[in-house]
């Protein structure tokens, strides 16, 4: 019997695949979940049980959380990456680590096929196909949902026909959960005018009293929360998420251009990522120069977009990572943030590298390191070329 490794999440699409690969195609199904840090121990146990209930030959949970942090999250923080100024590329960025781990596992067990549950109308199909073809080009890729052009209703009907019963009401929403945020898709996200209902979000509002938290960064990395240091960067993110998610913050709707050329719309919640990115960016505005900030914006936009499209393995990404890391030498200090229901406020920062110092002058008030005559001469020289241009081209004034 030929082996297939199924990239398994326990959701509707991969549950369908588990049954079909075994029952209809006669394959020995080996389910593999690549955990990027978004699952609790209880959730992982539940997914494992579901996999075996669906009849898979074996199941494995591959922990790629640290790999995901070191190769993606760290640089997304350095770059303050928000696609279209909105989305912290929560799901798309983790697909590289997931697909890489699953492809390597398939090679280890000598699989004949790799299968993922992506549809034919989204980005994930390209990301998985591309990484599978880079890491394990000798293994044939199967994408049942795409190939059979299935709707969610058809998948539910098929599973019910094979005696599989779980919360199909919940299955109305496609939820992808990870350490860097959770995406939520449903019938509302297929429109341009409707928004997700409150109950569609995994995290619900539980705290209403404002709370101030202190985020500490060292060379751009988030290392401590309220004075408690975490040597494990993932643990720091999880600690902030446990607090911030109770305020139901970090929710939004992302509208973007997909890899395949159509517009896509998805809801997401990313409490800790949004707080970290915004806090980090504020700290940078105090500790970096004008041109460092400018070029970071240009490079970060490209880096985030290319990562979103699954092009992690392009060598240019290593070049940009080296630049981003270099910019973080002075990005150290504390950032104070107030959490409120559905929103947060950046209060201020404290850093030994703060370039906003009254020793050099107070903006709009006092000057310490220069005289009135210095500014007068500077103003003349600073605009000199434009003055010459308009003297030569008098009619263009």
Tab-separated table of C-alpha atoms in Angstrom, residues 79-295:
chain	number	residue	atom	x	y	z
A	79	UNK	CA	10.279	45.028	10.144
A	80	UNK	CA	6.978	45.990	11.851
A	81	UNK	CA	5.411	43.917	9.099
A	82	UNK	CA	1.721	44.609	8.464
A	83	UNK	CA	0.520	43.704	4.997
A	84	UNK	CA	-1.447	46.595	3.510
A	85	UNK	CA	-0.823	48.372	6.798
A	86	UNK	CA	-3.293	46.032	8.500
A	87	UNK	CA	-2.515	42.322	8.609
A	88	UNK	CA	0.419	40.822	10.571
A	89	UNK	CA	0.475	37.963	8.014
A	90	UNK	CA	-0.482	35.599	10.792
A	91	UNK	CA	-1.250	32.472	8.785
A	92	UNK	CA	0.716	32.979	5.596
A	93	UNK	CA	4.045	33.393	7.398
A	94	UNK	CA	3.685	30.150	9.348
A	95	UNK	CA	2.963	28.075	6.244
A	96	UNK	CA	6.652	28.010	5.287
A	97	UNK	CA	7.726	26.374	8.552
A	98	UNK	CA	4.756	24.006	8.415
A	99	UNK	CA	5.226	22.940	4.797
A	100	UNK	CA	8.979	22.514	5.273
A	101	UNK	CA	8.558	20.286	8.342
A	102	UNK	CA	5.865	18.153	6.700
A	103	UNK	CA	7.861	17.703	3.483
A	104	UNK	CA	10.935	16.630	5.477
A	105	UNK	CA	8.798	14.190	7.474
A	106	UNK	CA	7.390	12.715	4.262
A	107	UNK	CA	10.925	12.070	3.023
A	108	UNK	CA	11.874	10.465	6.347
A	109	UNK	CA	9.096	7.874	6.185
A	110	UNK	CA	9.457	7.280	2.451
A	111	UNK	CA	6.035	8.620	1.437
A	112	UNK	CA	4.841	8.361	-2.135
A	113	UNK	CA	2.515	11.352	-1.901
A	114	UNK	CA	2.037	14.600	0.000
A	115	UNK	CA	-1.460	15.963	0.482
A	116	UNK	CA	-2.733	19.334	1.703
A	117	UNK	CA	-6.310	20.549	2.117
A	118	UNK	CA	-6.031	23.899	0.338
A	119	UNK	CA	-8.747	25.111	-1.998
A	120	UNK	CA	-8.133	26.256	-5.570
A	121	UNK	CA	-9.041	29.860	-4.817
A	122	UNK	CA	-6.552	30.801	-2.109
A	123	UNK	CA	-2.901	31.437	-1.377
A	124	UNK	CA	-2.117	28.329	0.665
A	125	UNK	CA	-2.205	26.008	-2.335
A	126	UNK	CA	0.690	27.918	-3.898
A	127	UNK	CA	2.671	28.091	-0.659
A	128	UNK	CA	2.350	24.365	0.050
A	129	UNK	CA	2.940	23.277	-3.533
A	130	UNK	CA	5.992	25.515	-3.865
A	131	UNK	CA	7.677	24.446	-0.613
A	132	UNK	CA	6.855	20.762	-1.180
A	133	UNK	CA	8.453	21.011	-4.631
A	134	UNK	CA	11.568	22.686	-3.207
A	135	UNK	CA	12.075	20.354	-0.229
A	136	UNK	CA	10.774	17.051	-1.687
A	137	UNK	CA	10.540	17.400	-5.485
A	138	UNK	CA	10.421	13.623	-5.924
A	139	UNK	CA	7.106	13.291	-4.027
A	140	UNK	CA	3.827	13.820	-5.899
A	141	UNK	CA	1.477	16.433	-4.430
A	142	UNK	CA	-2.273	15.816	-4.029
A	143	UNK	CA	-4.705	18.664	-3.286
A	144	UNK	CA	-8.135	17.033	-3.102
A	145	UNK	CA	-10.252	20.070	-2.251
A	146	UNK	CA	-8.726	21.982	-5.162
A	147	UNK	CA	-8.796	19.106	-7.610
A	148	UNK	CA	-12.394	18.144	-6.850
A	149	UNK	CA	-13.538	21.813	-6.590
A	150	UNK	CA	-15.447	21.036	-3.406
A	151	UNK	CA	-17.650	23.395	-1.416
A	152	UNK	CA	-17.794	23.237	2.381
A	153	UNK	CA	-21.357	21.912	2.134
A	154	UNK	CA	-20.214	19.020	-0.104
A	155	UNK	CA	-17.430	18.152	2.319
A	156	UNK	CA	-19.828	18.129	5.278
A	157	UNK	CA	-22.264	15.908	3.379
A	158	UNK	CA	-19.466	13.461	2.484
A	159	UNK	CA	-18.255	13.236	6.095
A	160	UNK	CA	-21.773	12.703	7.389
A	161	UNK	CA	-22.203	9.967	4.816
A	162	UNK	CA	-19.207	8.192	6.360
A	163	UNK	CA	-20.523	8.518	9.897
A	164	UNK	CA	-18.321	11.410	10.891
A	165	UNK	CA	-20.043	13.829	13.219
A	166	UNK	CA	-18.519	16.882	14.813
A	167	UNK	CA	-19.566	20.501	15.290
A	168	UNK	CA	-20.578	21.316	11.714
A	169	UNK	CA	-21.980	24.640	12.921
A	170	UNK	CA	-18.457	25.595	13.953
A	171	UNK	CA	-17.243	24.321	10.589
A	172	UNK	CA	-19.113	27.202	8.977
A	173	UNK	CA	-16.010	29.230	9.814
A	174	UNK	CA	-12.525	28.353	8.668
A	175	UNK	CA	-10.236	29.090	11.605
A	176	UNK	CA	-6.449	28.929	11.306
A	177	UNK	CA	-4.789	29.406	14.657
A	178	UNK	CA	-1.132	30.181	15.292
A	179	UNK	CA	1.188	31.952	17.703
A	180	UNK	CA	1.212	35.060	15.474
A	181	UNK	CA	-2.550	35.340	15.157
A	182	UNK	CA	-5.698	33.584	14.024
A	183	UNK	CA	-7.488	34.038	10.720
A	184	UNK	CA	-11.250	33.579	10.450
A	185	UNK	CA	-13.067	33.005	7.175
A	186	UNK	CA	-16.781	32.517	6.628
A	187	UNK	CA	-19.696	33.512	4.442
A	188	UNK	CA	-19.298	37.141	5.542
A	189	UNK	CA	-15.714	37.337	4.280
A	190	UNK	CA	-16.891	36.290	0.808
A	191	UNK	CA	-18.710	39.628	0.584
A	192	UNK	CA	-17.405	43.195	0.471
A	193	UNK	CA	-20.018	44.586	2.834
A	194	UNK	CA	-20.502	42.254	5.800
A	195	UNK	CA	-18.342	41.699	8.855
A	196	UNK	CA	-17.841	38.678	11.064
A	197	UNK	CA	-20.209	38.238	14.006
A	198	UNK	CA	-18.779	38.471	17.497
A	199	UNK	CA	-19.129	34.739	18.084
A	200	UNK	CA	-16.965	33.878	15.070
A	201	UNK	CA	-13.820	35.014	16.891
A	202	UNK	CA	-12.136	32.403	19.112
A	203	UNK	CA	-11.234	35.022	21.762
A	204	UNK	CA	-14.103	36.833	23.440
A	205	UNK	CA	-14.142	40.011	25.523
A	206	UNK	CA	-13.552	39.101	29.184
A	207	UNK	CA	-11.879	42.192	30.660
A	208	UNK	CA	-13.333	45.697	30.733
A	209	UNK	CA	-11.080	47.514	33.222
A	210	UNK	CA	-8.072	49.220	31.557
A	211	UNK	CA	-4.670	47.754	32.306
A	212	UNK	CA	-1.186	49.118	31.684
A	213	UNK	CA	1.544	46.699	30.591
A	214	UNK	CA	5.259	47.218	30.007
A	215	UNK	CA	6.976	45.539	27.070
A	216	UNK	CA	10.763	45.316	27.180
A	217	UNK	CA	12.793	44.978	23.994
A	218	UNK	CA	16.461	44.109	23.581
A	219	UNK	CA	17.947	44.692	20.138
A	220	UNK	CA	14.450	44.545	18.683
A	221	UNK	CA	13.340	41.335	20.380
A	222	UNK	CA	10.474	41.261	22.894
A	223	UNK	CA	12.109	39.774	25.998
A	224	UNK	CA	10.087	40.805	29.070
A	225	UNK	CA	6.543	41.637	30.146
A	226	UNK	CA	5.906	43.784	33.229
A	227	UNK	CA	9.471	43.183	34.346
A	228	UNK	CA	9.326	39.401	34.024
A	229	UNK	CA	12.007	38.199	31.638
A	230	UNK	CA	11.472	35.278	29.243
A	231	UNK	CA	14.502	33.529	27.795
A	232	UNK	CA	12.054	31.768	25.487
A	233	UNK	CA	10.716	34.437	23.110
A	234	UNK	CA	7.643	32.344	22.312
A	235	UNK	CA	6.765	32.237	26.017
A	236	UNK	CA	6.900	36.046	26.112
A	237	UNK	CA	4.451	36.284	23.205
A	238	UNK	CA	2.151	33.730	24.823
A	239	UNK	CA	2.207	35.602	28.148
A	240	UNK	CA	1.145	38.838	26.455
A	241	UNK	CA	-1.461	37.000	24.394
A	242	UNK	CA	-3.007	35.547	27.564
A	243	UNK	CA	-3.548	39.075	28.864
A	244	UNK	CA	-4.332	41.056	25.702
A	245	UNK	CA	-6.707	38.517	24.136
A	246	UNK	CA	-9.079	38.977	27.073
A	247	UNK	CA	-9.636	42.537	25.830
A	248	UNK	CA	-10.626	41.262	22.345
A	249	UNK	CA	-8.070	43.582	20.759
A	250	UNK	CA	-6.162	43.035	17.532
A	251	UNK	CA	-9.260	42.260	15.465
A	252	UNK	CA	-9.616	43.514	11.917
A	253	UNK	CA	-10.517	42.587	8.364
A	254	UNK	CA	-7.721	42.118	5.834
A	255	UNK	CA	-8.429	42.813	2.177
A	256	UNK	CA	-5.543	41.965	-0.108
A	257	UNK	CA	-4.330	40.786	-3.481
A	258	UNK	CA	-3.853	37.035	-3.579
A	259	UNK	CA	-0.985	35.254	-5.252
A	260	UNK	CA	-3.360	34.013	-7.942
A	261	UNK	CA	-4.536	37.513	-8.809
A	262	UNK	CA	-7.947	37.839	-7.161
A	263	UNK	CA	-8.901	39.982	-4.195
A	264	UNK	CA	-9.238	38.142	-0.909
A	265	UNK	CA	-10.898	39.094	2.377
A	266	UNK	CA	-10.377	37.458	5.749
A	267	UNK	CA	-11.005	38.372	9.367
A	268	UNK	CA	-8.299	37.949	11.962
A	269	UNK	CA	-7.479	38.418	15.614
A	270	UNK	CA	-3.906	38.980	16.724
A	271	UNK	CA	-3.827	40.609	20.149
A	272	UNK	CA	-0.186	40.049	21.117
A	273	UNK	CA	1.249	40.495	17.595
A	274	UNK	CA	-0.475	43.843	17.069
A	275	UNK	CA	0.610	45.164	20.473
A	276	UNK	CA	4.199	43.961	19.930
A	277	UNK	CA	4.492	45.407	16.413
A	278	UNK	CA	3.057	48.800	17.364
A	279	UNK	CA	5.107	48.987	20.569
A	280	UNK	CA	8.279	48.008	18.709
A	281	UNK	CA	7.603	50.604	16.014
A	282	UNK	CA	7.168	53.349	18.620
A	283	UNK	CA	10.473	52.387	20.228
A	284	UNK	CA	12.161	52.534	16.815
A	285	UNK	CA	10.820	56.019	16.156
A	286	UNK	CA	12.692	57.147	19.258
A	287	UNK	CA	15.922	55.220	18.680
A	288	UNK	CA	16.543	55.124	14.905
A	289	UNK	CA	17.505	57.886	12.501
A	290	UNK	CA	15.238	59.288	9.789
A	291	UNK	CA	16.883	57.319	7.001
A	292	UNK	CA	17.037	54.084	8.962
A	293	UNK	CA	13.281	54.348	9.425
A	294	UNK	CA	12.723	55.239	5.775
A	295	UNK	CA	14.687	52.346	4.326
